[in-house]
Short mmCIF file of C-alpha atoms and ligand atoms in Angstrom, two decimals:
data_model
loop_
_atom_site.label_atom_id
_atom_site.label_comp_id
_atom_site.label_asym_id
_atom_site.label_seq_id
_atom_site.Cartn_x
_atom_site.Cartn_y
_atom_site.Cartn_z
CA UNK A 1 5.15 67.94 87.56
CA UNK A 2 7.95 70.10 86.12
CA UNK A 3 10.52 67.54 88.70
CA UNK A 4 8.40 64.74 86.56
CA UNK A 5 8.57 66.29 83.07
CA UNK A 6 12.55 66.07 83.42
CA UNK A 7 12.62 62.51 84.63
CA UNK A 8 10.38 61.51 81.32
CA UNK A 9 12.35 63.16 79.16
CA UNK A 10 14.35 61.99 77.89
CA UNK A 11 13.51 58.24 78.50
CA UNK A 12 16.31 56.12 79.36
CA UNK A 13 17.89 55.41 75.72
CA UNK A 14 17.57 59.51 75.09
CA UNK A 15 14.27 59.94 73.36
CA UNK A 16 12.04 62.89 74.00
CA UNK A 17 9.06 61.32 72.50
CA UNK A 18 9.87 59.95 68.99
CA UNK A 19 13.06 62.44 68.52
CA UNK A 20 16.63 61.93 69.91
CA UNK A 21 18.17 58.55 70.66
CA UNK A 22 21.32 57.87 69.64
CA UNK A 23 22.38 56.48 66.40
CA UNK A 24 26.04 55.74 66.64
CA UNK A 25 29.06 53.79 65.15
CA UNK A 26 29.45 50.81 67.06
CA UNK A 27 32.60 52.12 68.28
CA UNK A 28 31.41 54.95 69.87
CA UNK A 29 28.35 53.21 72.01
CA UNK A 30 30.49 52.27 74.63
CA UNK A 31 31.75 55.64 75.36
CA UNK A 32 28.85 57.62 75.21
CA UNK A 33 27.03 55.40 77.59
CA UNK A 34 30.17 56.14 79.93
CA UNK A 35 29.29 59.85 79.37
CA UNK A 36 25.79 59.43 80.04
CA UNK A 37 26.95 57.51 83.27
CA UNK A 38 29.33 59.93 84.54
CA UNK A 39 26.89 62.50 83.93
CA UNK A 40 24.23 60.66 85.67
CA UNK A 41 26.46 60.50 88.69
CA UNK A 42 29.42 62.91 89.14
CA UNK A 43 27.39 65.74 88.18
CA UNK A 44 24.58 65.06 90.70
CA UNK A 45 27.38 65.24 93.58
CA UNK A 46 27.61 67.66 95.90
CA UNK A 47 31.00 68.46 95.43
CA UNK A 48 30.23 69.34 91.34
CA UNK A 49 27.40 71.06 92.27
CA UNK A 50 29.65 73.15 94.48
CA UNK A 51 32.67 74.00 92.26
CA UNK A 52 29.89 74.67 89.45
CA UNK A 53 28.08 77.43 91.60
CA UNK A 54 31.56 79.10 92.58
CA UNK A 55 32.24 79.18 88.62
CA UNK A 56 29.29 80.12 87.33
CA UNK A 57 28.98 83.13 90.37
CA UNK A 58 32.77 84.53 90.26
CA UNK A 59 34.17 83.61 87.06
CA UNK A 60 31.39 83.65 84.56
CA UNK A 61 29.47 86.69 86.38
CA UNK A 62 26.57 84.98 86.75
CA UNK A 63 23.36 85.71 87.87
CA UNK A 64 22.97 87.91 84.71
CA UNK A 65 20.27 90.25 85.27
CA UNK A 66 16.61 90.82 83.71
CA UNK A 67 16.49 94.00 82.31
CA UNK A 68 13.01 95.99 81.68
CA UNK A 69 13.95 97.32 78.34
CA UNK A 70 11.89 101.11 79.35
CA UNK A 71 12.52 103.16 76.12
CA UNK A 72 11.73 100.16 73.68
CA UNK A 73 8.92 99.19 75.62
CA UNK A 74 7.60 103.04 75.81
CA UNK A 75 7.66 103.40 71.92
CA UNK A 76 5.43 100.29 71.67
CA UNK A 77 2.85 101.72 73.26
CA UNK A 78 1.46 99.47 76.05
CA UNK A 79 3.59 96.03 76.76
CA UNK A 80 6.47 95.26 78.56
CA UNK A 81 9.51 93.88 76.78
CA UNK A 82 12.34 92.34 79.59
CA UNK A 83 15.67 91.35 78.76
CA UNK A 84 17.38 88.14 79.86
CA UNK A 85 21.06 89.21 79.75
CA UNK A 86 23.32 86.63 78.42
CA UNK A 87 24.82 88.93 76.45
CA UNK A 88 26.79 89.66 79.91
CA UNK A 89 27.63 86.02 80.61
CA UNK A 90 31.39 85.80 79.87
CA UNK A 91 32.56 85.50 76.45
CA UNK A 92 29.69 87.38 75.81
CA UNK A 93 26.98 84.64 75.57
CA UNK A 94 25.02 81.85 76.73
CA UNK A 95 27.25 79.17 75.62
CA UNK A 96 29.81 79.50 78.51
CA UNK A 97 27.39 77.78 80.56
CA UNK A 98 27.32 74.57 78.80
CA UNK A 99 30.83 74.85 77.99
CA UNK A 100 32.04 75.36 81.52
CA UNK A 101 29.63 72.06 82.72
CA UNK A 102 31.30 69.82 79.88
CA UNK A 103 34.53 70.71 81.14
CA UNK A 104 34.12 70.26 84.43
CA UNK A 105 32.62 66.83 83.61
CA UNK A 106 35.43 66.10 81.69
CA UNK A 107 37.58 67.03 85.07
CA UNK A 108 35.93 64.78 87.12
CA UNK A 109 36.36 61.87 84.46
CA UNK A 110 40.35 62.51 84.52
CA UNK A 111 39.63 63.28 80.63
CA UNK A 112 42.88 65.31 79.43
CA UNK A 113 41.10 67.15 75.78
CA UNK A 114 38.53 68.80 74.87
CA UNK A 115 37.36 67.74 71.16
CA UNK A 116 34.98 69.79 69.36
CA UNK A 117 34.16 71.35 66.00
CA UNK A 118 33.00 75.04 65.48
CA UNK A 119 31.19 76.49 62.61
CA UNK A 120 31.38 80.28 63.26
CA UNK A 121 33.44 79.53 65.82
CA UNK A 122 31.27 80.72 68.68
CA UNK A 123 31.43 77.43 70.30
CA UNK A 124 35.27 76.94 69.50
CA UNK A 125 35.53 80.04 71.59
CA UNK A 126 33.59 78.95 74.46
CA UNK A 127 35.17 75.52 74.50
CA UNK A 128 38.85 76.64 74.62
CA UNK A 129 37.45 79.32 77.21
CA UNK A 130 36.87 76.26 79.34
CA UNK A 131 39.83 74.52 78.23
CA UNK A 132 41.83 77.32 79.34
CA UNK A 133 40.14 77.52 82.73
CA UNK A 134 39.97 74.00 83.88
CA UNK A 135 43.67 73.05 82.18
CA UNK A 136 43.01 70.90 79.53
CA UNK A 137 43.90 70.60 75.83
CA UNK A 138 41.60 71.79 73.14
CA UNK A 139 41.30 70.65 69.92
CA UNK A 140 38.84 72.42 67.42
CA UNK A 141 37.99 71.46 63.98
CA UNK A 142 36.64 74.11 61.97
CA UNK A 143 36.41 74.03 58.12
CA UNK A 144 38.35 76.31 55.75
CA UNK A 145 36.02 78.38 54.51
CA UNK A 146 34.61 78.84 58.16
CA UNK A 147 38.34 79.59 58.81
CA UNK A 148 38.66 82.41 56.76
CA UNK A 149 35.07 83.97 57.51
CA UNK A 150 35.62 83.41 61.06
CA UNK A 151 39.11 84.97 61.23
CA UNK A 152 38.63 87.02 64.99
CA UNK A 153 37.78 84.11 66.34
CA UNK A 154 40.39 81.63 65.14
CA UNK A 155 42.79 84.44 67.01
CA UNK A 156 40.31 83.99 69.99
CA UNK A 157 40.87 80.00 69.92
CA UNK A 158 44.50 80.27 69.55
CA UNK A 159 45.09 83.03 72.43
CA UNK A 160 43.15 80.81 74.47
CA UNK A 161 45.39 77.59 73.58
CA UNK A 162 43.54 75.47 71.62
CA UNK A 163 44.81 73.72 68.47
CA UNK A 164 42.74 74.95 65.67
CA UNK A 165 42.60 72.01 62.99
CA UNK A 166 41.76 73.25 59.23
CA UNK A 167 39.46 70.98 57.77
CA UNK A 168 39.50 70.95 53.60
CA UNK A 169 37.13 68.06 52.66
CA UNK A 170 34.22 68.53 50.70
CA UNK A 171 32.57 72.12 51.25
CA UNK A 172 34.94 72.57 53.97
CA UNK A 173 32.50 74.06 56.48
CA UNK A 174 30.52 72.71 59.46
CA UNK A 175 29.33 69.32 58.20
CA UNK A 176 32.55 67.90 57.63
CA UNK A 177 34.27 69.70 60.96
CA UNK A 178 31.82 67.66 62.70
CA UNK A 179 33.30 64.31 60.52
CA UNK A 180 36.70 65.75 61.30
CA UNK A 181 35.92 66.05 64.95
CA UNK A 182 34.21 62.65 65.33
CA UNK A 183 36.83 61.21 63.69
CA UNK A 184 39.73 62.66 66.32
CA UNK A 185 37.53 61.33 68.91
CA UNK A 186 37.16 58.02 67.81
CA UNK A 187 41.24 57.65 67.94
CA UNK A 188 40.99 58.21 71.57
CA UNK A 189 37.99 58.52 73.31
CA UNK A 190 40.06 57.18 76.50
CA UNK A 191 41.35 60.60 77.87
CA UNK A 192 39.76 62.64 75.80
CA UNK A 193 35.87 64.04 75.57
CA UNK A 194 33.47 65.15 72.92
CA UNK A 195 31.67 68.54 73.39
CA UNK A 196 28.80 69.26 71.24
CA UNK A 197 27.65 73.21 71.10
CA UNK A 198 24.14 72.72 71.72
CA UNK A 199 20.94 70.84 72.45
CA UNK A 200 21.71 68.20 69.46
CA UNK A 201 23.66 65.55 69.15
CA UNK A 202 23.35 61.78 70.05
CA UNK A 203 22.48 61.27 73.67
CA UNK A 204 23.23 61.97 76.62
CA UNK A 205 23.90 65.46 74.59
CA UNK A 206 20.63 66.98 74.38
CA UNK A 207 19.89 66.31 77.70
CA UNK A 208 23.43 66.91 79.31
CA UNK A 209 23.38 70.42 77.36
CA UNK A 210 20.00 71.48 78.33
CA UNK A 211 20.55 70.99 82.03
CA UNK A 212 23.71 73.05 82.11
CA UNK A 213 21.58 75.43 80.66
CA UNK A 214 18.87 75.39 82.96
CA UNK A 215 20.30 77.89 85.04
CA UNK A 216 19.21 80.89 82.46
CA UNK A 217 15.83 79.95 83.23
CA UNK A 218 15.92 79.41 87.13
CA UNK A 219 17.18 82.81 87.29
CA UNK A 220 14.72 84.72 85.01
CA UNK A 221 11.98 83.13 86.69
CA UNK A 222 12.74 84.30 89.65
CA UNK A 223 14.33 87.79 88.76
CA UNK A 224 11.19 88.45 86.56
CA UNK A 225 8.81 87.69 89.79
CA UNK A 226 10.93 89.60 92.06
CA UNK A 227 10.78 92.95 89.94
CA UNK A 228 6.92 92.35 89.02
CA UNK A 229 5.15 90.16 91.64
CA UNK A 230 3.84 88.08 88.26
CA UNK A 231 5.18 85.68 85.85
CA UNK A 232 5.79 86.83 82.12
CA UNK A 233 2.84 86.48 80.17
CA UNK A 234 5.03 85.49 76.74
CA UNK A 235 8.40 84.34 76.39
CA UNK A 236 10.82 84.70 73.73
CA UNK A 237 13.94 82.84 72.29
CA UNK A 238 15.93 82.23 69.09
CA UNK A 239 16.60 78.46 68.19
CA UNK A 240 19.50 77.28 66.37
CA UNK A 241 20.12 74.06 68.05
CA UNK A 242 18.11 75.36 70.57
CA UNK A 243 20.61 75.49 73.58
CA UNK A 244 19.77 79.19 75.08
CA UNK A 245 16.22 78.54 73.91
CA UNK A 246 15.67 75.16 76.37
CA UNK A 247 17.76 76.78 78.95
CA UNK A 248 15.28 79.75 79.32
CA UNK A 249 11.87 77.75 78.50
CA UNK A 250 12.77 74.97 80.92
CA UNK A 251 12.29 76.94 83.82
CA UNK A 252 8.15 77.89 82.40
CA UNK A 253 6.85 74.79 81.04
CA UNK A 254 4.07 74.37 83.82
CA UNK A 255 3.32 78.17 83.78
CA UNK A 256 0.86 79.29 81.94
CA UNK A 257 3.31 82.13 79.78
CA UNK A 258 2.92 81.11 76.25
CA UNK A 259 6.38 80.15 74.69
CA UNK A 260 7.69 81.09 71.51
CA UNK A 261 10.93 79.97 69.75
CA UNK A 262 12.44 81.73 66.80
CA UNK A 263 13.97 80.39 63.37
CA UNK A 264 15.49 82.44 60.35
CA UNK A 265 13.32 82.44 57.67
CA UNK A 266 16.57 84.05 56.14
CA UNK A 267 15.96 85.94 52.53
CA UNK A 268 12.92 83.18 51.28
CA UNK A 269 11.00 80.63 51.87
CA UNK A 270 12.89 78.38 49.22
CA UNK A 271 15.23 75.92 50.28
CA UNK A 272 18.62 76.88 50.97
CA UNK A 273 17.43 80.57 51.56
CA UNK A 274 16.45 79.75 55.52
CA UNK A 275 17.06 77.68 58.48
CA UNK A 276 13.55 77.19 59.36
CA UNK A 277 13.71 73.64 60.71
CA UNK A 278 10.51 73.35 62.49
CA UNK A 279 8.16 75.20 59.93
CA UNK A 280 9.84 73.45 56.52
CA UNK A 281 11.41 70.14 57.99
CA UNK A 282 10.50 66.80 58.57
CA UNK A 283 10.93 64.23 60.64
CA UNK A 284 14.69 62.65 60.09
CA UNK A 285 18.10 61.69 60.90
CA UNK A 286 21.13 63.69 61.69
CA UNK A 287 24.51 63.68 63.51
CA UNK A 288 23.32 60.69 65.33
CA UNK A 289 19.93 61.70 66.40
CA UNK A 290 16.44 62.43 65.18
CA UNK A 291 14.79 65.60 64.90
CA UNK A 292 12.86 67.94 62.40
CA UNK A 293 15.34 68.06 59.77
CA UNK A 294 15.04 70.23 56.51
CA UNK A 295 16.49 67.45 54.09
CA UNK A 296 16.37 66.64 50.37
CA UNK A 297 14.38 63.43 48.44
CA UNK A 298 17.25 61.47 49.76
CA UNK A 299 16.55 61.96 53.58
CA UNK A 300 20.35 64.41 53.45
CA UNK A 301 20.51 67.34 55.18
CA UNK A 302 19.72 70.22 53.14
CA UNK A 303 21.71 73.41 52.68
CA UNK A 304 20.67 76.31 55.20
CA UNK A 305 21.25 79.54 55.13
CA UNK A 306 20.87 82.63 57.66
CA UNK A 307 22.32 86.19 58.64
CA UNK A 308 22.66 84.97 62.00
CA UNK A 309 25.42 82.21 61.14
CA UNK A 310 24.68 80.74 65.04
CA UNK A 311 21.08 79.68 63.60
CA UNK A 312 22.21 77.86 59.97
CA UNK A 313 21.40 74.32 61.26
CA UNK A 314 19.37 71.93 59.14
CA UNK A 315 18.53 70.00 62.35
CA UNK A 316 17.14 71.12 65.82
CA UNK A 317 17.52 69.77 69.32
CA UNK A 318 14.72 66.75 70.16
CA UNK A 319 13.10 68.55 72.79
CA UNK A 320 12.19 71.22 70.64
CA UNK A 321 10.51 68.95 68.35
CA UNK A 322 8.95 67.02 70.92
CA UNK A 323 7.74 70.64 72.69
CA UNK A 324 6.53 71.41 68.94
CA UNK A 325 4.25 67.98 68.66
CA UNK A 326 2.62 68.41 72.09
CA UNK A 327 2.16 72.55 70.78
CA UNK A 328 3.86 73.37 74.31
CA UNK A 329 5.96 75.89 72.66
CA UNK A 330 5.01 77.90 69.06
CA UNK A 331 7.89 77.96 66.64
CA UNK A 332 7.70 80.99 64.50
CA UNK A 333 10.31 82.69 62.02
CA UNK A 334 11.17 85.91 61.70
CA UNK A 335 13.68 87.11 58.23
CA UNK A 336 16.98 88.63 57.80
CA UNK A 337 15.12 92.17 57.25
CA UNK A 338 13.12 92.20 60.16
CA UNK A 339 15.95 90.63 62.47
CA UNK A 340 18.13 93.89 61.15
CA UNK A 341 16.14 95.91 62.31
CA UNK A 342 15.61 94.61 65.70
CA UNK A 343 19.06 94.91 65.65
CA UNK A 344 19.28 98.74 64.92
CA UNK A 345 16.28 99.59 67.17
CA UNK A 346 17.63 97.58 70.34
CA UNK A 347 21.19 99.57 69.88
CA UNK A 348 19.64 102.78 69.40
CA UNK A 349 16.84 102.68 72.13
CA UNK A 350 18.41 101.15 75.01
CA UNK A 351 22.22 100.75 74.50
CA UNK A 352 22.63 97.00 74.08
CA UNK A 353 24.09 95.86 70.54
CA UNK A 354 22.38 92.06 70.44
CA UNK A 355 24.17 89.11 68.79
CA UNK A 356 22.43 88.83 65.09
CA UNK A 357 20.89 85.20 66.38
CA UNK A 358 19.10 87.32 69.58
CA UNK A 359 17.93 90.13 67.57
CA UNK A 360 15.60 87.49 65.45
CA UNK A 361 14.13 86.91 69.75
CA UNK A 362 14.06 90.70 69.87
CA UNK A 363 12.10 91.09 66.25
CA UNK A 364 9.73 88.76 67.28
CA UNK A 365 9.05 90.10 70.57
CA UNK A 366 8.50 93.63 68.44
CA UNK A 367 6.29 91.67 66.37
CA UNK A 368 4.36 90.14 69.37
CA UNK A 369 3.74 93.43 71.60
CA UNK A 370 1.46 94.49 68.73
CA UNK A 371 -0.91 91.83 69.33
CA UNK A 372 -0.27 91.67 73.00
CA UNK A 373 -0.90 95.68 73.93
CA UNK A 374 -0.90 95.19 77.70
CA UNK A 375 1.15 92.21 78.20
CA UNK A 376 4.91 91.42 79.52
CA UNK A 377 7.30 89.67 76.91
CA UNK A 378 10.66 88.16 78.51
CA UNK A 379 13.25 87.79 75.75
CA UNK A 380 16.35 85.99 76.13
CA UNK A 381 19.00 88.19 75.02
CA UNK A 382 21.53 85.04 73.78
CA UNK A 383 24.60 86.73 73.21
CA UNK A 384 25.87 90.53 72.46
CA UNK A 385 26.86 91.64 68.75
CA UNK A 386 30.25 92.88 68.67
CA UNK A 387 31.12 89.73 66.92
CA UNK A 388 28.52 91.14 64.16
CA UNK A 389 29.71 94.17 63.70
CA UNK A 390 32.43 94.36 60.96
CA UNK A 391 29.75 91.98 58.91
CA UNK A 392 27.08 94.30 58.97
CA UNK A 393 29.15 97.48 58.00
CA UNK A 394 30.42 95.73 55.37
CA UNK A 395 26.98 93.81 53.96
CA UNK A 396 24.52 96.30 54.74
CA UNK A 397 26.42 99.88 55.41
CA UNK A 398 24.76 102.48 57.23
CA UNK A 399 21.16 101.83 57.30
CA UNK A 400 19.84 104.64 59.55
CA UNK A 401 16.55 105.03 57.08
CA UNK A 402 16.08 101.38 57.66
CA UNK A 403 16.31 102.08 61.23
CA UNK A 404 14.03 105.17 61.06
CA UNK A 405 11.10 103.31 59.11
CA UNK A 406 11.22 100.72 61.75
CA UNK A 407 10.82 103.70 64.44
CA UNK A 408 7.97 105.04 62.73
CA UNK A 409 6.13 101.61 62.21
CA UNK A 410 6.48 100.62 65.63
CA UNK A 411 5.47 103.98 67.16
C1 PLP B 501 25.35 80.03 69.02
C2 PLP B 501 24.52 80.61 69.45
C3 PLP B 501 22.90 80.62 69.33
C4 PLP B 501 22.21 79.43 68.71
O1 PLP B 501 22.55 78.50 69.68
P1 PLP B 501 21.92 77.79 70.49
O2 PLP B 501 21.82 76.59 70.66
O3 PLP B 501 20.30 77.67 69.71
O4 PLP B 501 21.13 78.79 71.17
C5 PLP B 501 22.57 81.68 69.67
N1 PLP B 501 22.56 82.97 70.15
C6 PLP B 501 23.83 82.95 70.01
C7 PLP B 501 24.69 84.55 70.93
C8 PLP B 501 25.22 82.58 69.78
O5 PLP B 501 26.22 82.54 69.62
#
């Protein structure tokens, strides 16, 4: 049945139920069809699959382990927490999984250049890494405001050989960077490839990025079964655009496991203070596809916020919207405070500093552990937290007290 699911979703036009599709300017339609065709032929070839497998093993360091967080679990009094360690993937997060796939596809298609936008710079760094590996040019569009905020990632991209294009229009952040990247791609779609950073955007990207991320779930399901002789009772991942989550979830859709996608409820439930798209959004169109969308009365994307910059997108992958409506996955929220506490608790109990994005998933697992006292919980630890340390110390200082409170609460 799983196989049927993947053949059925998305359909030929790129829809997952009513979500997805490709709402594109006429000039781009043919080029996106070419990418779809290339994906459906080249990426299924033996040569492509062998090369990608070899890259995953020898360059990325896959498989990443599943780890039983014993000290954390002992603190919780019954529930068992397991972590899928995507933080140990090369470059420190799951994003390289799809960037290496996109880069390899571009190489097989004879493209010379990879183009993308980046918000916090994580996607830009992963794509610049892939471009360096494949010997392709790389052009990353980034708002000037984000460039100032995320300076170390700008340096990383430049070290890796990427051409970072500052975007100075509008609010100088992600939305303008997307427009700028699309404009540049439109100038030369023959020799360049546009590479999206999550399971979002026009068809075929939500499908293509999912397929390259499925390795996370395929590995984790087997590893967990090997370790325990059973399947996890609960599965948890954070959802920004939704790529790390769909990577893990996709392997368990036919299993009895309960699945939870965690969105950021930020600093309050007011518009502009969170990015909980599934909980507060309504169907709409953004960046060429249909999904739940945080929007104003005019249907324009609303401002969003999260302590984790990788989660603050007003839209969400169309497959997640479908999984919400079909009730296979529950979408829940975690706020900044609980995220921060999980960040400290995991660092202190296990010696693993999680990305703030991933800390949302850990925080929900801690909540769940109270309700599901003797169950297992598999969490996707999508990335490591080194990138967040300066931000945390500058904005939150040393919150030993917060951590101690949490330890007391959970004990
Ligand atoms: C970018 C990022 C995310 C959010 O992206 P998804 O597509 O929702 O997975 C989550 N975790 C980390 C570590 C990231 O860098």
